[in-house]
Every structure is written in C-alpha cells, then in structure tokens.
C-alpha cells in the first residue's frame, strides 16, 4: 500500500470524525473506522480520543482482532472489538460508526419499532434490529469490550446497515465513509421525527417498496456527493 | 435581459439559499428557485449543491420543462420538475422553496391538520393541503423526479402558498424570494408550536378572518423588509 | 436631559436588544423599549428593525401616544401603542419587552395555566394573565396596532409583570432593562419546563409564599447584576 | 501549600466553570467548587459571577463555614453553604457542582423517578434522591442560603453522587473536577432521554449490576481523560 493511499484514507477518516461531531451524532464517546482499502484484514480508527478533536496523528491501524499493527502505547478505544467483528462478518462493509445519538436511545429501551418515516431515512433499512447485552452476557459494563460481544452484535446486524444496542447506542455500517456518515445522521433524524410524531397517532411508515427504491437512489453518486460536500464544508474542510 | 438584472437576481437567490440553511429550514437536501423576471418561461436554481454552500457560480437557468438554457455538465437537482411545474401552473408565483424541515414531517405522516396557531404563521394559509405520492404513483423513490409528479404536486398546491408531501417535506411558494423564505420559516415554526401544544389539549387556531387580515399585513412592505434584513444579516450578508 | 444620560440609556437599550436576540427570546419580530429617565412622558425604542441588528442610530424617542419626538421618516414598529399604553398605566414600569418566544405560545392557545415551577421563574408572578384580541376586537390582524388595543392589554396586565396574548406572544414589564430581560428569559424557560413536565403528571408549582420571597431576592442587586453581566458578555458587550 | 499547586487548581476550576457553561449545564446561575488539595478544610469557588465568564481573578478561597479566607469585598455566591456543608459531610468529595439544567427540573416537581437508562449515565447512581425545601423549612426564597439548609441537602445526598432539589435544580459531587463535570453532563442527558422516552412506555432502566460495573469503568482513567480533553477543547482550552 502506497503512503499516498494511506494518507488519503486517513484524511477522509479524520474528516468523518469531525463530521460526526459537527452533525451531533457523536459527542465525547463513540467512534468511526474505515477498512484499509489495500488490505481487507486491517482497519483504521483513532486512538482513544473524542472525534471532534481527532487529527491524522491520532489514527492507528489495527488487525481485525483488534491488535495495533505497529507498537502503540497511547490509550486505545475499549470498544474496537465492535469494528473488527463486523469487518470479519461483512466483506461488503468498509466503514463502521458507533454512536450514542440521543434520539435513538428511546427505541433501545422500549418496544417502539425504529423504522423509516421519511424518505432520507430509507437508508437505515425497513426496520432496525435491536441487541441487548443481557441476552447473552447478563450484567456487564455495557461496552462491547471483547470479540464475543462484537460477534454477537455483528450477528444482530445481520446483512443490514444498522443495529441498536439497549441502553447504549447504535451501529451503522456502509460501503464507505460518506455513506456511513449519511446513515448515522438520518438514523438520528428519523428517530427524532418518530418521537415527535408518536404522541399524535400512528405514523405512516415508508412501504418496503419505497424503502428499497429510495435507499438505492440516495446511496447513488449524486446525492452522496452532495451530502459529503455539505458535511465537509460544515466540519471545516470546505476546499477538500 | 441585462446582465445587471441577472446578477441582482442571482445574488438574491444565493442569499436566499444561505438564509434557508442558516434558519434551519434546509440542510443537505432541499432547494430554492426564482423565476427569471425578464422571461417568465425561465427560472434560476443552483446545480446539485446544498444551499449552505451555494455561490453565484452554482446558479443555472432552466426552461420550465427543466432543461438547462445553456449546456451544463455539472450534476443537477433531481427534483427540479417540482419548480417548473409550479411556475407553469401559477403565473403569480416567482419563487419556490422545497424543504424537509423536521417539524412539518409529523403532519405529513398522520391525520393531524397543519393550520396556523400564531399570527406570524398566517402566511401559510388557513390549512395546508397534503399530497401523497402513493395516490397516483404507488411505490416510488419518493422524489418529484419528473413532470407528471410535478404537475400532481402543483394541483395539490392549488392556489395556496404551501403543500406538504407525505414522508418527504414541504413546498412553499410566493411572489418573491423574501416572502418564500418567510413562509418557509414560519411554516416550520408553526408546526413546532403545534407539536408542543397538541399533547396538552386542542389549540385555538386562528380564525379565517384573522388568517386573511394577518397574512395581508405580514406580506406588506414593512414586515417583509424587516424580516429580509434580519435574515440577510444572520446569513452573512449584513451590508447588502 | 443631558446628552450623556441619553447616550447611556440608548447604549443599554441597544444592549438589551442584542441580549433578547442572543438568548432566543426575540427573533425577527418583537421589541424592547425603555422609558426616558429624564422625562417619564417619553420612551425610547428602535425604528422597525429586528433586535439582533439594532444599533444606537436606530433608536427613536416617542411620546406615550406613539408620536416620534423628532421628525422621522424611517419605518416604525407597528405595535408601539403597546409600549405607550403600558407606560401610561404603570408609572412603576420603565421597560417593556414584547416577544413571541415559542415556548409560551402553547399557553396562549389552550387552557393551560402559566405559573412558575422553578425558582428562577418566580419573577413572572404567581400566574400569568391571558389576553385575547377576539374578546374586545373580534377578527383583527392580531397586532396591537392602536391605543385602544394597547390600553386593553395594559388592563389585562394589571399590576403584574407579565401577560400573554392569544396566538401571538407575551409582554414583560419591569422597573428597568436588566429586569425586563431577566423576566423575559425566565418566562420562556419556565414555559419550556412546564411543557416538558405536563405529559408526565401534574407539577408542583411554587407556593405563593415561595413566589413572593424568591422574586424579591432575584430582583435584588446581586442576582440582577450577575445576570446582566452574563447577558452582556454573551451578546458581545463583555467589557461594558 | 505552594502557589504552583494553587495556580494549577485554580486553572482547572476556571476550566470547569467554562465547561459547564459550554455544555449547557449552567447558565447565568449555578456554580462549581473544588476542595483545596493542600487543606481539606478549605475550598475554592468563584465570586458571584456566571461560570461562562469566570477567570482566575474571580476565584476565592473559603472555609467550610463559608467565610472567605482573605478579606473580600466583592459579591459572593449566596448558596455557598451548599458547598461547605457537603465538604464537611463527605471527605471523599473534592468537587461540587450546583446547576439548574432544565431537563432535570421535571423530575423535581413530579413523582417521576430519575434513574439511568443509558450506560453513560450510570455515574449518577441507581436512583437520584429528591430534596424539597418545604419539608424542613416551609416557604423560603428557595435558595440554599445557610448552613442548616446545606446540611439538610447533604443528608439527602447521603453517600451518593447526585441529589435534586424541588423546583430548583441539582447537586453533583465527585472525587475531582473532571468527574463532577462528567456527572453533571450525563445527569442532564439521561433526564432528557427519559423525558423523551416516557410518553412512549416504561423504559428499561439499567440493572443495579450494570450501574455498578459501568460507573466503575466510566470513572476510570481512560474514559475520564477522554471526556476531560473533549470538554476542555470545546470550552476553549485545547492545548492545556
């Protein structure tokens, strides 16, 4: 892998970190990773650091088992098993976001279904599956801090693009960083709209045909570029 | 048409783009157009680009059928049929805004009526009509991506100033850019107030007499200039 | 009246305009006035201009009947009758704020009582009276655009510090600008807390004894200076 | 105590003031203190000043009884008895925050239990105790303005980390400033999530085992440093 490709990927990962902070998806905790395009058995993610202040120097390369490729003595994210386990299970996935966006939390601690009610959210899939650490692991520190928990979440994710974790947050996966940010933002927005709608009656959800057609269109070139340019400008990278 | 007039119109359209972003009406998706004052069969709108980052260079002139007047190889908004169809149907309309302001979405996916409850919102009309892509088109990608859908929305709009689209967003039309921004902002604000009121009982809506008298006053010179000056200053155009 | 006093009063009025914008009490519409300390039959208020962009040059002196003291050909607030009528009725009042803070609107269009539920809001009084333009004036343009309507609102205000207007907004009055800003902010905040509490059960309101003791303390020197310094710094006047 | 240690502690206290303002925990009223690490019978807190604008010059050292250690003629916080009484009762506590974060207020004026529903909030304890000034003191000005009220709140706090005050706000205590800020932020966030969840059904709260394990982990070195670095950068102290 050339260092040019490396620096390009790392730059985009830094931008994605800043975007997820700027758009209110991630605050002090949560993270985003990208698979190494030159070696599918490696991925990049920041050392333990809030996305809003991540720089290129903070990016570390890991094996899918969660070991740093080069010796590293800085603090590392405790939950990186989540990323590795998903990259193992899903060759089509090249970026993983883990966040605690507040609007999705009510759906993780009630029976409320999390389904798209407006077109931009079609990308989250017809219905978001739910994962509860109690089911397999009982009382824990709530973190996905080892591979068995990572594999368990990956199974709940299945072949979809999103999964929520009880009393914790969400995971969004996509073929690339731009789509992963897009998914994360609109998952959060859709949840917010649902919370504001439900007190007033049952909403009309998108039909499965609408979800499929709209998601396909939104993840295509024109919309994805528009969103990425917008996110980058707002996150402080207008000319890149 | 003189290039002076052109540059004046384009400047105001850029400002309107920035205003709608600054006031939280439009995020990455959504758009605003203005009819060419020198040729009612043409309108201006940005190329595919989020309003927050639109500049004069991004503005493109279109026929009402949606063809760029000059050869154009940049990406274009997929939903420009919405603008053209409304300019065809409504000679009194010189500006069209299409947005996904979150607060109006609950009204598009439930039976809740969207009517003005405070004076500033009288401009949206006595009750906002609702359009559902399913009625004529069945499962789609949810976008107004061709003239038949544009004409259908224009029919739902009728001779009013606003219409909402199920699971999608809203359209606001006005005699000019300032009024179109004003309408969009107060439609969003009125929806927010309604959502916060409805859990506590039935609100007193404005009477039809109040709607008529208040809308007439608000769209007059003094209030419209005050709002436009305010919006411009906040969007970064204080001296214009 | 010396021009020094004049310039001091006008400076504080400009600051109050900026504070009310910065704290989210007033957006494009709404206004704040101050009685001329050298002549109780005069008051100062901006020409028709949104508070966020008001400067010293925008301040105009008016008689209580609403006539500019010096010839003025700029646009003027349509609702200045509200200010004059209150200064006539209430010699103890030296500042009037009229705003459309969103959180108070639900209380103007339902039966919900607006009463303080947390200590900082004791300053709004034990219960905010409600005024409806329909009662005396039937269908109108909803504005307080003449003295009869101004007098009617002043009667509803009585000897209190706040009144709300159906489908419109609120009026807050105080012995000075700092207290008028403070009242406006905490009226808005208390309404927001109430809206968030009511779906979960009946709140415990402050007792009348608590309202009285707490309001007296908050309007005293120490808290009022702390709030004014804070507001000024946030509004861009840190050193004044 | 060396002046170096003093200046280090004061610097961190200034930063904590700015953090609590930046994160929306404290507005014009509320305060944060830190125990003097060189003398457990002393604590530092600002003179009467809003945290957003506190500087090192504003910090004053007090005895636990609330007397300034050095002669002081600036205005002082009326509620400092709250801080002193807690430092007397709790040798393990080195930092106290008192705030009026809006989202916790509904829990102080209803029967709603305030318990953690997401992992980050495990630090507030299994259930937040409630204190009502009426119980021992009847009608008051609602402030904790003398030691008897301070001792009463300290008793309600017990050996926990948080307590809420009816119609007033909350108190958060911790072994240090970073943890006190962290607790305050996540108490506010958890309350917000609860308010948004409760209209939709009974939430699943964290189990007591989860609260214990998760709180222990979050208050450990890695997460606490990540949060503090994040808060500092956002509050304008990126390099410290």
CSV table of N, CA, C and O in Angstrom, one decimal, chain A residues 46-148:
chain,number,residue,atom,x,y,z
A,46,UNK,N,-9.2,6.0,15.3
A,46,UNK,CA,-8.4,6.8,16.1
A,46,UNK,C,-8.0,6.1,17.4
A,46,UNK,O,-8.6,5.1,17.8
A,47,UNK,N,-6.9,6.6,18.0
A,47,UNK,CA,-6.7,6.2,19.4
A,47,UNK,C,-7.8,6.8,20.3
A,47,UNK,O,-8.6,7.5,19.8
A,48,UNK,N,-7.8,6.4,21.6
A,48,UNK,CA,-8.9,6.9,22.4
A,48,UNK,C,-9.0,8.4,22.5
A,48,UNK,O,-8.2,9.0,23.2
A,49,UNK,N,-9.9,9.0,21.8
A,49,UNK,CA,-9.9,10.4,21.6
A,49,UNK,C,-11.3,10.8,21.0
A,49,UNK,O,-11.8,10.1,20.2
A,50,UNK,N,-11.9,11.9,21.5
A,50,UNK,CA,-13.2,12.2,21.0
A,50,UNK,C,-13.1,12.7,19.6
A,50,UNK,O,-12.2,13.5,19.2
A,51,UNK,N,-14.1,12.2,18.7
A,51,UNK,CA,-14.0,12.6,17.3
A,51,UNK,C,-13.8,14.0,16.9
A,51,UNK,O,-13.2,14.4,16.0
A,52,UNK,N,-14.4,14.9,17.8
A,52,UNK,CA,-14.3,16.3,17.5
A,52,UNK,C,-12.9,16.9,17.4
A,52,UNK,O,-12.6,17.9,16.8
A,53,UNK,N,-12.0,16.2,18.1
A,53,UNK,CA,-10.6,16.7,18.2
A,53,UNK,C,-9.6,15.7,17.6
A,53,UNK,O,-8.4,15.8,17.9
A,54,UNK,N,-10.1,14.7,16.8
A,54,UNK,CA,-9.2,13.7,16.2
A,54,UNK,C,-8.4,14.4,15.0
A,54,UNK,O,-9.0,15.1,14.2
A,55,UNK,N,-7.1,14.1,15.0
A,55,UNK,CA,-6.3,14.6,13.9
A,55,UNK,C,-5.6,13.4,13.2
A,55,UNK,O,-5.7,12.3,13.8
A,56,UNK,N,-4.9,13.6,12.1
A,56,UNK,CA,-4.3,12.5,11.4
A,56,UNK,C,-3.3,11.7,12.3
A,56,UNK,O,-3.2,10.5,12.2
A,57,UNK,N,-2.6,12.4,13.2
A,57,UNK,CA,-1.7,11.7,14.1
A,57,UNK,C,-2.3,10.8,15.1
A,57,UNK,O,-1.6,9.9,15.7
A,58,UNK,N,-3.6,10.9,15.2
A,58,UNK,CA,-4.3,10.0,16.2
A,58,UNK,C,-4.8,8.7,15.6
A,58,UNK,O,-5.2,7.8,16.3
A,59,UNK,N,-4.6,8.6,14.2
A,59,UNK,CA,-5.2,7.4,13.6
A,59,UNK,C,-4.2,6.2,13.7
A,59,UNK,O,-3.0,6.4,13.5
A,60,UNK,N,-4.7,5.1,14.1
A,60,UNK,CA,-4.0,3.8,14.3
A,60,UNK,C,-4.5,2.7,13.4
A,60,UNK,O,-5.7,2.7,13.2
A,61,UNK,N,-3.6,1.9,12.9
A,61,UNK,CA,-4.1,0.7,12.1
A,61,UNK,C,-4.2,-0.5,13.0
A,61,UNK,O,-3.3,-0.8,13.8
A,62,UNK,N,-5.2,-1.3,12.8
A,62,UNK,CA,-5.5,-2.5,13.6
A,62,UNK,C,-5.7,-3.7,12.8
A,62,UNK,O,-6.2,-3.6,11.6
A,63,UNK,N,-5.4,-4.8,13.3
A,63,UNK,CA,-5.8,-6.1,12.7
A,63,UNK,C,-7.3,-6.3,13.1
A,63,UNK,O,-7.8,-5.6,14.0
A,64,UNK,N,-8.0,-7.1,12.4
A,64,UNK,CA,-9.4,-7.3,12.7
A,64,UNK,C,-9.6,-7.9,14.1
A,64,UNK,O,-10.7,-7.7,14.7
A,65,UNK,N,-8.6,-8.5,14.7
A,65,UNK,CA,-8.7,-9.0,16.1
A,65,UNK,C,-8.5,-7.8,17.1
A,65,UNK,O,-8.6,-8.0,18.3
A,66,UNK,N,-8.1,-6.7,16.6
A,66,UNK,CA,-8.0,-5.5,17.5
A,66,UNK,C,-6.6,-5.2,18.0
A,66,UNK,O,-6.5,-4.4,18.9
A,67,UNK,N,-5.6,-5.8,17.4
A,67,UNK,CA,-4.2,-5.5,17.8
A,67,UNK,C,-3.7,-4.4,16.9
A,67,UNK,O,-3.8,-4.5,15.7
A,68,UNK,N,-3.0,-3.4,17.5
A,68,UNK,CA,-2.4,-2.4,16.7
A,68,UNK,C,-1.3,-3.0,15.8
A,68,UNK,O,-0.5,-3.9,16.3
A,69,UNK,N,-1.2,-2.6,14.5
A,69,UNK,CA,-0.3,-3.2,13.6
A,69,UNK,C,1.1,-2.8,14.0
A,69,UNK,O,2.1,-3.6,13.9
A,70,UNK,N,1.3,-1.6,14.5
A,70,UNK,CA,2.6,-1.1,15.0
A,70,UNK,C,2.5,-0.9,16.5
A,70,UNK,O,1.4,-0.6,17.0
A,71,UNK,N,3.6,-1.1,17.1
A,71,UNK,CA,3.6,-0.9,18.6
A,71,UNK,C,3.0,0.5,18.9
A,71,UNK,O,3.3,1.5,18.3
A,72,UNK,N,2.2,0.5,19.9
A,72,UNK,CA,1.4,1.7,20.2
A,72,UNK,C,1.2,1.8,21.7
A,72,UNK,O,0.8,0.8,22.4
A,73,UNK,N,1.7,2.9,22.3
A,73,UNK,CA,1.5,3.0,23.8
A,73,UNK,C,0.5,4.1,24.2
A,73,UNK,O,0.4,4.4,25.4
A,74,UNK,N,-0.2,4.6,23.3
A,74,UNK,CA,-1.3,5.5,23.7
A,74,UNK,C,-2.5,4.7,24.0
A,74,UNK,O,-2.7,3.6,23.7
A,75,UNK,N,-3.4,5.4,24.7
A,75,UNK,CA,-4.7,4.8,25.1
A,75,UNK,C,-5.5,4.5,23.8
A,75,UNK,O,-5.6,5.3,22.9
A,76,UNK,N,-6.2,3.3,23.8
A,76,UNK,CA,-7.0,2.9,22.7
A,76,UNK,C,-8.5,2.7,23.0
A,76,UNK,O,-8.8,2.6,24.2
A,77,UNK,N,-9.3,2.9,22.1
A,77,UNK,CA,-10.8,2.7,22.3
A,77,UNK,C,-11.0,1.3,22.9
A,77,UNK,O,-10.5,0.3,22.4
A,78,UNK,N,-11.8,1.2,23.9
A,78,UNK,CA,-12.1,0.0,24.6
A,78,UNK,C,-13.0,-0.9,23.7
A,78,UNK,O,-12.9,-2.1,23.7
A,79,UNK,N,-13.8,-0.2,22.9
A,79,UNK,CA,-14.8,-1.0,22.1
A,79,UNK,C,-14.4,-1.3,20.7
A,79,UNK,O,-15.2,-1.6,19.8
A,80,UNK,N,-13.1,-1.4,20.4
A,80,UNK,CA,-12.7,-1.6,19.0
A,80,UNK,C,-13.1,-3.0,18.5
A,80,UNK,O,-13.2,-3.3,17.3
A,81,UNK,N,-13.4,-3.9,19.4
A,81,UNK,CA,-13.8,-5.3,19.0
A,81,UNK,C,-15.1,-5.2,18.2
A,81,UNK,O,-15.3,-6.0,17.3
A,82,UNK,N,-15.9,-4.2,18.4
A,82,UNK,CA,-17.1,-4.0,17.6
A,82,UNK,C,-16.8,-3.8,16.2
A,82,UNK,O,-17.4,-4.4,15.3
A,83,UNK,N,-15.7,-3.0,15.9
A,83,UNK,CA,-15.4,-2.8,14.5
A,83,UNK,C,-14.8,-4.0,13.8
A,83,UNK,O,-15.2,-4.4,12.7
A,84,UNK,N,-13.8,-4.6,14.5
A,84,UNK,CA,-13.2,-5.8,14.0
A,84,UNK,C,-14.2,-6.9,13.7
A,84,UNK,O,-14.1,-7.5,12.6
A,85,UNK,N,-15.1,-7.2,14.6
A,85,UNK,CA,-16.0,-8.3,14.4
A,85,UNK,C,-16.9,-8.0,13.2
A,85,UNK,O,-17.3,-9.0,12.5
A,86,UNK,N,-17.3,-6.8,13.0
A,86,UNK,CA,-18.1,-6.5,11.8
A,86,UNK,C,-17.4,-6.6,10.5
A,86,UNK,O,-17.9,-7.2,9.5
A,87,UNK,N,-16.1,-6.1,10.5
A,87,UNK,CA,-15.3,-6.3,9.3
A,87,UNK,C,-15.1,-7.8,9.0
A,87,UNK,O,-15.0,-8.2,7.8
A,88,UNK,N,-15.0,-8.6,10.0
A,88,UNK,CA,-14.9,-10.1,9.7
A,88,UNK,C,-16.1,-10.6,9.1
A,88,UNK,O,-16.1,-11.4,8.2
A,89,UNK,N,-17.3,-10.2,9.6
A,89,UNK,CA,-18.5,-10.8,9.2
A,89,UNK,C,-19.0,-10.3,7.9
A,89,UNK,O,-19.8,-10.9,7.2
A,90,UNK,N,-18.6,-9.1,7.6
A,90,UNK,CA,-19.2,-8.4,6.4
A,90,UNK,C,-18.2,-7.8,5.4
A,90,UNK,O,-17.8,-6.6,5.5
A,91,UNK,N,-17.8,-8.7,4.5
A,91,UNK,CA,-16.8,-8.2,3.5
A,91,UNK,C,-17.3,-7.0,2.7
A,91,UNK,O,-16.4,-6.2,2.2
A,92,UNK,N,-18.6,-6.8,2.6
A,92,UNK,CA,-19.1,-5.6,1.9
A,92,UNK,C,-19.0,-4.3,2.6
A,92,UNK,O,-19.2,-3.2,2.1
A,93,UNK,N,-18.7,-4.4,3.9
A,93,UNK,CA,-18.7,-3.2,4.8
A,93,UNK,C,-17.2,-2.6,4.8
A,93,UNK,O,-16.3,-3.4,5.1
A,94,UNK,N,-17.1,-1.3,4.6
A,94,UNK,CA,-15.8,-0.7,4.6
A,94,UNK,C,-15.7,0.4,5.7
A,94,UNK,O,-14.7,1.1,5.8
A,95,UNK,N,-16.8,0.7,6.3
A,95,UNK,CA,-16.8,1.7,7.4
A,95,UNK,C,-17.9,1.4,8.4
A,95,UNK,O,-19.0,1.0,8.1
A,96,UNK,N,-17.5,1.6,9.7
A,96,UNK,CA,-18.4,1.4,10.8
A,96,UNK,C,-18.4,2.6,11.7
A,96,UNK,O,-17.4,3.1,12.0
A,97,UNK,N,-19.6,3.0,12.1
A,97,UNK,CA,-19.8,4.1,13.0
A,97,UNK,C,-20.5,3.6,14.3
A,97,UNK,O,-21.5,2.8,14.1
A,98,UNK,N,-20.0,3.9,15.4
A,98,UNK,CA,-20.7,3.6,16.7
A,98,UNK,C,-21.0,4.9,17.4
A,98,UNK,O,-20.1,5.7,17.6
A,99,UNK,N,-22.3,5.1,17.7
A,99,UNK,CA,-22.6,6.4,18.3
A,99,UNK,C,-23.7,6.2,19.4
A,99,UNK,O,-24.4,5.2,19.4
A,100,UNK,N,-23.9,7.3,20.2
A,100,UNK,CA,-24.9,7.3,21.2
A,100,UNK,C,-25.9,8.5,20.9
A,100,UNK,O,-26.3,9.2,21.8
A,101,UNK,N,-26.3,8.7,19.6
A,101,UNK,CA,-27.2,9.8,19.3
A,101,UNK,C,-28.4,9.7,20.2
A,101,UNK,O,-29.0,8.6,20.2
A,102,UNK,N,-28.7,10.8,20.9
A,102,UNK,CA,-29.8,10.7,21.9
A,102,UNK,C,-31.1,10.2,21.4
A,102,UNK,O,-31.8,9.5,22.1
A,103,UNK,N,-31.5,10.6,20.2
A,103,UNK,CA,-32.8,10.3,19.7
A,103,UNK,C,-33.1,8.8,19.5
A,103,UNK,O,-34.2,8.4,19.5
A,104,UNK,N,-32.0,8.1,19.3
A,104,UNK,CA,-32.2,6.6,19.1
A,104,UNK,C,-32.4,5.9,20.4
A,104,UNK,O,-32.9,4.8,20.5
A,105,UNK,N,-31.9,6.5,21.5
A,105,UNK,CA,-32.0,5.8,22.8
A,105,UNK,C,-33.4,5.3,23.2
A,105,UNK,O,-33.5,4.2,23.7
A,106,UNK,N,-34.4,6.2,23.1
A,106,UNK,CA,-35.7,5.7,23.5
A,106,UNK,C,-36.1,4.4,22.8
A,106,UNK,O,-36.9,3.6,23.4
A,107,UNK,N,-35.7,4.2,21.6
A,107,UNK,CA,-36.0,3.0,20.8
A,107,UNK,C,-35.3,1.8,21.4
A,107,UNK,O,-35.7,0.6,21.1
A,108,UNK,N,-34.2,2.0,22.1
A,108,UNK,CA,-33.4,0.8,22.6
A,108,UNK,C,-33.9,0.4,23.9
A,108,UNK,O,-33.6,-0.7,24.4
A,109,UNK,N,-34.7,1.2,24.6
A,109,UNK,CA,-35.2,0.8,26.0
A,109,UNK,C,-36.7,0.7,26.0
A,109,UNK,O,-37.3,0.7,27.1
A,110,UNK,N,-37.4,0.6,24.9
A,110,UNK,CA,-38.8,0.4,24.8
A,110,UNK,C,-39.1,-0.6,23.7
A,110,UNK,O,-38.1,-0.9,22.9
A,111,UNK,N,-40.3,-0.9,23.5
A,111,UNK,CA,-40.7,-1.8,22.4
A,111,UNK,C,-40.9,-1.1,21.1
A,111,UNK,O,-41.2,-1.7,20.0
A,112,UNK,N,-40.8,0.3,21.1
A,112,UNK,CA,-41.0,1.1,19.9
A,112,UNK,C,-40.2,0.6,18.7
A,112,UNK,O,-39.0,0.5,18.8
A,113,UNK,N,-40.8,0.3,17.6
A,113,UNK,CA,-40.0,-0.1,16.4
A,113,UNK,C,-39.4,1.2,15.8
A,113,UNK,O,-39.9,2.2,15.8
A,114,UNK,N,-38.2,1.0,15.3
A,114,UNK,CA,-37.4,2.1,14.6
A,114,UNK,C,-37.4,1.8,13.1
A,114,UNK,O,-36.6,1.0,12.6
A,115,UNK,N,-38.3,2.5,12.4
A,115,UNK,CA,-38.5,2.3,11.0
A,115,UNK,C,-38.5,3.6,10.3
A,115,UNK,O,-39.0,4.6,10.9
A,116,UNK,N,-38.2,3.7,9.0
A,116,UNK,CA,-38.1,5.0,8.4
A,116,UNK,C,-39.5,5.6,8.1
A,116,UNK,O,-40.4,4.9,7.6
A,117,UNK,N,-39.7,6.8,8.5
A,117,UNK,CA,-40.9,7.5,8.2
A,117,UNK,C,-40.7,8.7,7.2
A,117,UNK,O,-41.7,9.3,6.8
A,118,UNK,N,-39.5,9.0,6.9
A,118,UNK,CA,-39.3,9.9,5.8
A,118,UNK,C,-38.2,9.5,4.9
A,118,UNK,O,-37.3,8.7,5.2
A,119,UNK,N,-38.3,10.0,3.6
A,119,UNK,CA,-37.5,9.4,2.5
A,119,UNK,C,-36.0,9.3,2.8
A,119,UNK,O,-35.4,8.3,2.5
A,120,UNK,N,-35.4,10.4,3.4
A,120,UNK,CA,-34.0,10.4,3.6
A,120,UNK,C,-33.5,9.2,4.5
A,120,UNK,O,-32.4,8.9,4.5
A,121,UNK,N,-34.4,8.7,5.3
A,121,UNK,CA,-34.1,7.7,6.3
A,121,UNK,C,-34.2,6.3,5.7
A,121,UNK,O,-34.0,5.3,6.4
A,122,UNK,N,-34.6,6.2,4.5
A,122,UNK,CA,-34.8,4.9,3.8
A,122,UNK,C,-33.5,4.1,3.9
A,122,UNK,O,-33.5,2.8,4.0
A,123,UNK,N,-32.4,4.7,4.0
A,123,UNK,CA,-31.1,4.1,4.1
A,123,UNK,C,-30.8,3.2,5.3
A,123,UNK,O,-29.9,2.4,5.4
A,124,UNK,N,-31.6,3.4,6.4
A,124,UNK,CA,-31.4,2.6,7.6
A,124,UNK,C,-32.0,1.2,7.5
A,124,UNK,O,-31.8,0.4,8.3
A,125,UNK,N,-32.8,1.0,6.4
A,125,UNK,CA,-33.4,-0.3,6.2
A,125,UNK,C,-34.8,-0.3,6.8
A,125,UNK,O,-35.3,0.6,7.5
A,126,UNK,N,-35.6,-1.3,6.4
A,126,UNK,CA,-37.0,-1.4,6.7
A,126,UNK,C,-37.3,-1.3,8.2
A,126,UNK,O,-38.3,-0.8,8.6
A,127,UNK,N,-36.5,-2.0,9.0
A,127,UNK,CA,-36.7,-1.9,10.4
A,127,UNK,C,-35.3,-2.2,11.1
A,127,UNK,O,-34.6,-3.2,10.7
A,128,UNK,N,-35.0,-1.4,12.1
A,128,UNK,CA,-33.6,-1.6,12.7
A,128,UNK,C,-33.7,-2.7,13.8
A,128,UNK,O,-34.6,-2.6,14.7
A,129,UNK,N,-32.8,-3.7,13.7
A,129,UNK,CA,-32.8,-4.8,14.7
A,129,UNK,C,-32.3,-4.2,16.0
A,129,UNK,O,-31.6,-3.2,16.1
A,130,UNK,N,-32.7,-4.9,17.1
A,130,UNK,CA,-32.3,-4.5,18.5
A,130,UNK,C,-31.4,-5.5,19.1
A,130,UNK,O,-31.8,-6.7,19.1
A,131,UNK,N,-30.4,-5.1,19.8
A,131,UNK,CA,-29.5,-6.0,20.5
A,131,UNK,C,-29.4,-5.6,22.0
A,131,UNK,O,-29.4,-4.5,22.3
A,132,UNK,N,-29.5,-6.6,22.9
A,132,UNK,CA,-29.5,-6.4,24.3
A,132,UNK,C,-28.3,-7.2,24.9
A,132,UNK,O,-28.3,-8.4,24.8
A,133,UNK,N,-27.4,-6.5,25.6
A,133,UNK,CA,-26.3,-7.2,26.2
A,133,UNK,C,-26.7,-8.3,27.2
A,133,UNK,O,-26.0,-9.2,27.5
A,134,UNK,N,-27.9,-8.1,27.8
A,134,UNK,CA,-28.4,-9.0,28.8
A,134,UNK,C,-28.6,-10.4,28.2
A,134,UNK,O,-28.4,-11.4,28.9
A,135,UNK,N,-29.0,-10.5,27.0
A,135,UNK,CA,-29.5,-11.7,26.4
A,135,UNK,C,-28.4,-12.8,26.4
A,135,UNK,O,-28.6,-14.0,26.8
A,136,UNK,N,-27.1,-12.4,26.1
A,136,UNK,CA,-26.1,-13.4,26.1
A,136,UNK,C,-25.1,-13.2,27.2
A,136,UNK,O,-24.4,-14.2,27.6
A,137,UNK,N,-25.0,-12.0,27.8
A,137,UNK,CA,-23.9,-11.7,28.7
A,137,UNK,C,-24.3,-11.3,30.1
A,137,UNK,O,-23.5,-11.1,30.9
A,138,UNK,N,-25.6,-11.1,30.3
A,138,UNK,CA,-26.1,-10.7,31.6
A,138,UNK,C,-25.6,-9.3,32.0
A,138,UNK,O,-25.4,-8.5,31.1
A,139,UNK,N,-25.4,-9.1,33.3
A,139,UNK,CA,-24.9,-7.8,33.7
A,139,UNK,C,-23.5,-7.6,33.3
A,139,UNK,O,-22.6,-8.4,33.5
A,140,UNK,N,-23.2,-6.5,32.6
A,140,UNK,CA,-21.9,-6.1,32.1
A,140,UNK,C,-21.6,-4.6,32.4
A,140,UNK,O,-22.5,-4.0,33.0
A,141,UNK,N,-20.5,-4.2,31.9
A,141,UNK,CA,-20.2,-2.7,31.9
A,141,UNK,C,-20.8,-2.1,30.7
A,141,UNK,O,-20.5,-0.9,30.4
A,142,UNK,N,-21.7,-2.8,30.0
A,142,UNK,CA,-22.4,-2.2,28.9
A,142,UNK,C,-21.6,-2.0,27.6
A,142,UNK,O,-22.1,-1.7,26.6
A,143,UNK,N,-20.3,-2.2,27.7
A,143,UNK,CA,-19.5,-1.9,26.5
A,143,UNK,C,-19.2,-3.2,25.7
A,143,UNK,O,-19.3,-4.3,26.2
A,144,UNK,N,-19.0,-3.0,24.4
A,144,UNK,CA,-18.6,-4.1,23.5
A,144,UNK,C,-17.1,-4.2,23.6
A,144,UNK,O,-16.4,-3.8,22.7
A,145,UNK,N,-16.7,-4.8,24.7
A,145,UNK,CA,-15.2,-4.7,25.0
A,145,UNK,C,-14.4,-6.0,24.7
A,145,UNK,O,-13.3,-6.1,25.1
A,146,UNK,N,-15.1,-7.0,24.1
A,146,UNK,CA,-14.3,-8.1,23.6
A,146,UNK,C,-14.9,-8.7,22.4
A,146,UNK,O,-16.0,-8.4,22.0
A,147,UNK,N,-14.2,-9.6,21.7
A,147,UNK,CA,-14.7,-10.2,20.5
A,147,UNK,C,-16.0,-10.9,20.6
A,147,UNK,O,-16.9,-10.8,19.7
A,148,UNK,N,-16.2,-11.7,21.6
A,148,UNK,CA,-17.5,-12.4,21.7
A,148,UNK,C,-18.7,-11.4,21.7
A,148,UNK,O,-19.7,-11.7,21.0
